[in-house]
mmCIF file of C-alpha atoms in Angstrom:
data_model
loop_
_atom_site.group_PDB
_atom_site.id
_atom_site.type_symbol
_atom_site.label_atom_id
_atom_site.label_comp_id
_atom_site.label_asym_id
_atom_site.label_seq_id
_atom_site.Cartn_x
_atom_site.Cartn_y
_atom_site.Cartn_z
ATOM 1 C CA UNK A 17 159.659 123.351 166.672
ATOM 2 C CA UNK A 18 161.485 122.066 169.487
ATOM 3 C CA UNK A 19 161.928 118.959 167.948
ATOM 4 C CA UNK A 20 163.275 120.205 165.010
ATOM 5 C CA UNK A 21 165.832 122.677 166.839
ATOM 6 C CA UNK A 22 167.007 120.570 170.089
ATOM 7 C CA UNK A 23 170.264 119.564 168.323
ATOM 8 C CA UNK A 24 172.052 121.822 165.600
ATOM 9 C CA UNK A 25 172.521 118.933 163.185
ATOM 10 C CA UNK A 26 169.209 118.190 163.414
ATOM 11 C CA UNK A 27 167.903 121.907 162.911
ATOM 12 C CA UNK A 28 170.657 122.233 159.875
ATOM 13 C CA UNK A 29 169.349 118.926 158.320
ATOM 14 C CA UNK A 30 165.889 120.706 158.528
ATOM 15 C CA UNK A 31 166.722 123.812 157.416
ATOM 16 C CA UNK A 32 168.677 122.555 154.623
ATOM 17 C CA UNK A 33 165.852 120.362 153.513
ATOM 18 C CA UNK A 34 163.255 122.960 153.533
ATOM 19 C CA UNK A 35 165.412 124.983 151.308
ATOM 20 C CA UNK A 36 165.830 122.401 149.038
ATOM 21 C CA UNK A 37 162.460 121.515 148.675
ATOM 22 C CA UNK A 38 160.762 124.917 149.024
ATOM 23 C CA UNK A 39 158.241 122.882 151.677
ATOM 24 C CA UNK A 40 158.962 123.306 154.890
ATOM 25 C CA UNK A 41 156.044 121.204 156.145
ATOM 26 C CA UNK A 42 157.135 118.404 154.443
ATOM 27 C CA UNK A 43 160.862 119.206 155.459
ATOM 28 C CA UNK A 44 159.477 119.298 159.173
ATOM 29 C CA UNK A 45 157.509 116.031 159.016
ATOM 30 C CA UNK A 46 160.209 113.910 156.862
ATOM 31 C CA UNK A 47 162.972 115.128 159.511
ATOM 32 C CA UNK A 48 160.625 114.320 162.733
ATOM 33 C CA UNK A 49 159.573 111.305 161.075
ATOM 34 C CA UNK A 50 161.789 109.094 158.927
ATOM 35 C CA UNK A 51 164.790 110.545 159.494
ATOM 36 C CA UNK A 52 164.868 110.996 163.274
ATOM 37 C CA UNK A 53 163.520 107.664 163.514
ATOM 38 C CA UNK A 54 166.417 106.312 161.356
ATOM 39 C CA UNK A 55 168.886 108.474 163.594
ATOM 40 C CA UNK A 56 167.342 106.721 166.509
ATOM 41 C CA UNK A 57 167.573 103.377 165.217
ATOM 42 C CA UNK A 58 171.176 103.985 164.268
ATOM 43 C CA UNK A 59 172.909 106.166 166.513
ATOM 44 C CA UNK A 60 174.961 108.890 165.589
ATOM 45 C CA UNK A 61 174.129 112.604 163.610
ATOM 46 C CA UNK A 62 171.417 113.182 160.896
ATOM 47 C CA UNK A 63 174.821 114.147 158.773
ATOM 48 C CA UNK A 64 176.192 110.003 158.817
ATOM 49 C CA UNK A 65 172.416 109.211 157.396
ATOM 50 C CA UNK A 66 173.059 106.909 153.948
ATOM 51 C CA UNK A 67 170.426 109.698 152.168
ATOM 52 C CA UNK A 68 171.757 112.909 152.329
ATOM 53 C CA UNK A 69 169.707 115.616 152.548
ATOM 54 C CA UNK A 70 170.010 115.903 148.615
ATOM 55 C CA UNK A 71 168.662 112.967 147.743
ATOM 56 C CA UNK A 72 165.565 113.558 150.376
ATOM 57 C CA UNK A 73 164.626 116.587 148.508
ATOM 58 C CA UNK A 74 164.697 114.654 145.295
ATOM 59 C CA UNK A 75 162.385 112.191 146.455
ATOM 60 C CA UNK A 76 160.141 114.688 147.943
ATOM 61 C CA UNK A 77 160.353 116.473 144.582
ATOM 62 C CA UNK A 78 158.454 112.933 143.400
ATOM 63 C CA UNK A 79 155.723 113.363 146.063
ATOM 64 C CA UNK A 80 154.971 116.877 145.327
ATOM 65 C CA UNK A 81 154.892 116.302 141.319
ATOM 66 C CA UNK A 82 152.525 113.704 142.190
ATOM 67 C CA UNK A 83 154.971 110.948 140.539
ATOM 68 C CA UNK A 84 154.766 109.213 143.862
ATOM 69 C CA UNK A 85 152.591 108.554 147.027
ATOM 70 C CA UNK A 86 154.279 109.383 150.611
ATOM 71 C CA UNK A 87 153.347 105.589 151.401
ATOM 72 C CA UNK A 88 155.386 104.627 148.421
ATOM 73 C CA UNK A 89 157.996 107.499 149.058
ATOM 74 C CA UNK A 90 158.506 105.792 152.458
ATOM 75 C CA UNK A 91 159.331 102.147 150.497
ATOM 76 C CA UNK A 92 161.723 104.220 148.537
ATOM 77 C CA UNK A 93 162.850 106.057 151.512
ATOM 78 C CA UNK A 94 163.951 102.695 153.314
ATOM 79 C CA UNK A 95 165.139 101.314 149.503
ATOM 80 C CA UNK A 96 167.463 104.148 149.777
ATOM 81 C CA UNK A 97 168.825 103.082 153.259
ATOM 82 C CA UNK A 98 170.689 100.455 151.925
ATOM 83 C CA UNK A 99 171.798 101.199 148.316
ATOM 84 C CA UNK A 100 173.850 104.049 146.120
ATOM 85 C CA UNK A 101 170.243 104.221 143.985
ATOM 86 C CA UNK A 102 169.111 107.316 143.874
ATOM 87 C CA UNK A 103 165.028 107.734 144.375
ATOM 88 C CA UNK A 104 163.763 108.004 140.622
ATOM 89 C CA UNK A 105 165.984 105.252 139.958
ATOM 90 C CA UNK A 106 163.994 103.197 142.399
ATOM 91 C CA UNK A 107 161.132 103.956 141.496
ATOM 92 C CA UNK A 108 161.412 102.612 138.429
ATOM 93 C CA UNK A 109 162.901 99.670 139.040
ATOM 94 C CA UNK A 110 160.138 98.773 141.761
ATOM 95 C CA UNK A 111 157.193 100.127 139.099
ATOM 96 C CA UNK A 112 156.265 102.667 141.989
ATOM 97 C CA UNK A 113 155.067 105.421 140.051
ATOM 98 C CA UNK A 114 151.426 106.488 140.281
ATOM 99 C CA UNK A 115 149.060 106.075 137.526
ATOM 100 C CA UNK A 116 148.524 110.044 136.851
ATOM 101 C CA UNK A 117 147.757 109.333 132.800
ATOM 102 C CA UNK A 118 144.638 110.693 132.069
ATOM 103 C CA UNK A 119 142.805 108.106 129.806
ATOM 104 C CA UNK A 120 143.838 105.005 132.183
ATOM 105 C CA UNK A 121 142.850 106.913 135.341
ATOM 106 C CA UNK A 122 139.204 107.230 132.866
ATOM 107 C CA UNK A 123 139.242 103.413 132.123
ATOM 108 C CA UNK A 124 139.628 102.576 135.673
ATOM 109 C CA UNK A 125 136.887 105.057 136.760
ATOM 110 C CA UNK A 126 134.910 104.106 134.677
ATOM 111 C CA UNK A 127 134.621 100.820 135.330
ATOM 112 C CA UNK A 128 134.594 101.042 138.778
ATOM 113 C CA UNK A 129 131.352 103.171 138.143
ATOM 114 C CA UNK A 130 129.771 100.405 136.175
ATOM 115 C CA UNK A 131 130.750 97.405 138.585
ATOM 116 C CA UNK A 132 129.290 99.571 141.677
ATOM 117 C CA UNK A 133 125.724 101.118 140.806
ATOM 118 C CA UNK A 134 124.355 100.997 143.409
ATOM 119 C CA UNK A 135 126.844 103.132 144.972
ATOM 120 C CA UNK A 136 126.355 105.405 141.815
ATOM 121 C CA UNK A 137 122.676 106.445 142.693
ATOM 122 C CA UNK A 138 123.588 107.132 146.389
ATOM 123 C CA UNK A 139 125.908 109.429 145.149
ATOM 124 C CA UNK A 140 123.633 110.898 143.194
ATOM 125 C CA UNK A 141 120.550 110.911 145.874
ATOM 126 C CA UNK A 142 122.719 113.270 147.885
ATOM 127 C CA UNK A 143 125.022 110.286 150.221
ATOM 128 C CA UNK A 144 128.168 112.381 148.773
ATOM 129 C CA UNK A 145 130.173 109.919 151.713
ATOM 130 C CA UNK A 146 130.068 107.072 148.960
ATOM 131 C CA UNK A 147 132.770 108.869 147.291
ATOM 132 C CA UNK A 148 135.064 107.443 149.884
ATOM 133 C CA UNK A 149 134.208 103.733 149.122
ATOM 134 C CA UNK A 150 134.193 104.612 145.091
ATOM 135 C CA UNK A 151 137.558 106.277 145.443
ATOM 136 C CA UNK A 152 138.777 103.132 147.671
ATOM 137 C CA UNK A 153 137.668 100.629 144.683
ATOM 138 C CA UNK A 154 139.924 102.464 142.149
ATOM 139 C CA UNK A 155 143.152 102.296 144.784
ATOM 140 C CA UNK A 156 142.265 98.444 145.110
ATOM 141 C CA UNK A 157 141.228 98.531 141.095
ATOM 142 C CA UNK A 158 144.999 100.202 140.202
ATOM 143 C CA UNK A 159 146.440 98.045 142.860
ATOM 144 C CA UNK A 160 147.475 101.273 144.810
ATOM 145 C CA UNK A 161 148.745 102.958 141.924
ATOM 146 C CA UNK A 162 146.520 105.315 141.103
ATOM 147 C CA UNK A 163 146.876 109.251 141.876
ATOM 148 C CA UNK A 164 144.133 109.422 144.736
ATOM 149 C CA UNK A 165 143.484 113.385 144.026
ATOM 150 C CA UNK A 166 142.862 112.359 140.508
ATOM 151 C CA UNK A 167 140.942 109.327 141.342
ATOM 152 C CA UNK A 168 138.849 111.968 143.169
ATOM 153 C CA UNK A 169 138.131 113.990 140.745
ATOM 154 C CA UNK A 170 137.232 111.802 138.085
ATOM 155 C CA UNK A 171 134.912 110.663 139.775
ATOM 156 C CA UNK A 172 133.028 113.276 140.611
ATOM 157 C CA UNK A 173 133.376 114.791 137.703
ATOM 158 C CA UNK A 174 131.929 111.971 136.253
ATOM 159 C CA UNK A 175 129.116 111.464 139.292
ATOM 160 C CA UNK A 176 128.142 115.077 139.123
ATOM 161 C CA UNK A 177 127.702 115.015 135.083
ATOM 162 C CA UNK A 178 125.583 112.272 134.893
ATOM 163 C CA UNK A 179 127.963 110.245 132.916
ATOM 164 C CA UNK A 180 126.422 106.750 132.713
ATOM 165 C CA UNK A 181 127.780 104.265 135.159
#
């Protein structure tokens, strides 16, 4: 808190941005973070930023609809720095999005589950901290890309139901 309210630009910025986003947390660790840190680097108010406080929300918007990771929200965040782009447009133009489509999320579950069996029946012996390393193989399988809540779930959805690995 005192942070966010030892300057009034700084405690506007924040305020604003929680608004805007209807997630304060994220509004609090976005403006302590990246955007103080900018600030820092640059000199000046949080109000001469390149991304105003608009275009933060938007990309934030991406996190929370899962369209993004905050790793690759922080690429887009710096992407942002230095051009006009807004954040969806850079997303697509770097091929940031996460994979959040249901049957490829399957397909790479899936055969993560077959190339790691051994894995499989630890899981399924009761050594539930295998889901870590299982979860980890579908990041490296997607090449990062992949929604790591839904990589998650799938597979213990599939661990838990037996499905054949």
């Amino acid at each position: 808190a005192g942070v966010l309210t030892a300057s009034r630009d700084v405690a506007d910025w924040f305020e604003d941005l929680a608004i805007k986003t209807d997630d304060p947390k994220a509004a609090s660790h976005w403006t302590m973070g990246e955007v103080l840190r900018v600030r820092s680097e640059r000199g000046g108010s949080v109000e001469g930023l390149p991304v105003s406080v608009d275009r933060l929300a938007e990309l934030l918007g991406l996190v929370r609809a899962g369209t993004i990771s905050v790793r690759a929200a922080k690429t887009v965040f710096a992407k942002m720095l230095e051009t006009e782009e807004g954040p969806a447009a850079i997303v697509a133009r770097e091929g940031l999005a996460q994979i959040s489509d249901t049957s490829t999320m399957e397909t790479i579950v899936d055969d993560v589950l077959a190339a790691h069996p051994e894995q499989v029946a630890e899981f399924r012996s009761g050594k539930e901290k295998v889901l870590g390393f299982l979860v980890g193989e579908v990041m490296k399988a997607s090449r990062g890309k992949a929604n790591p809540k839904m990589a998650n779930e799938l597979l213990r959805e599939r661990l838990q139901s037996g499905h054949p690995a």
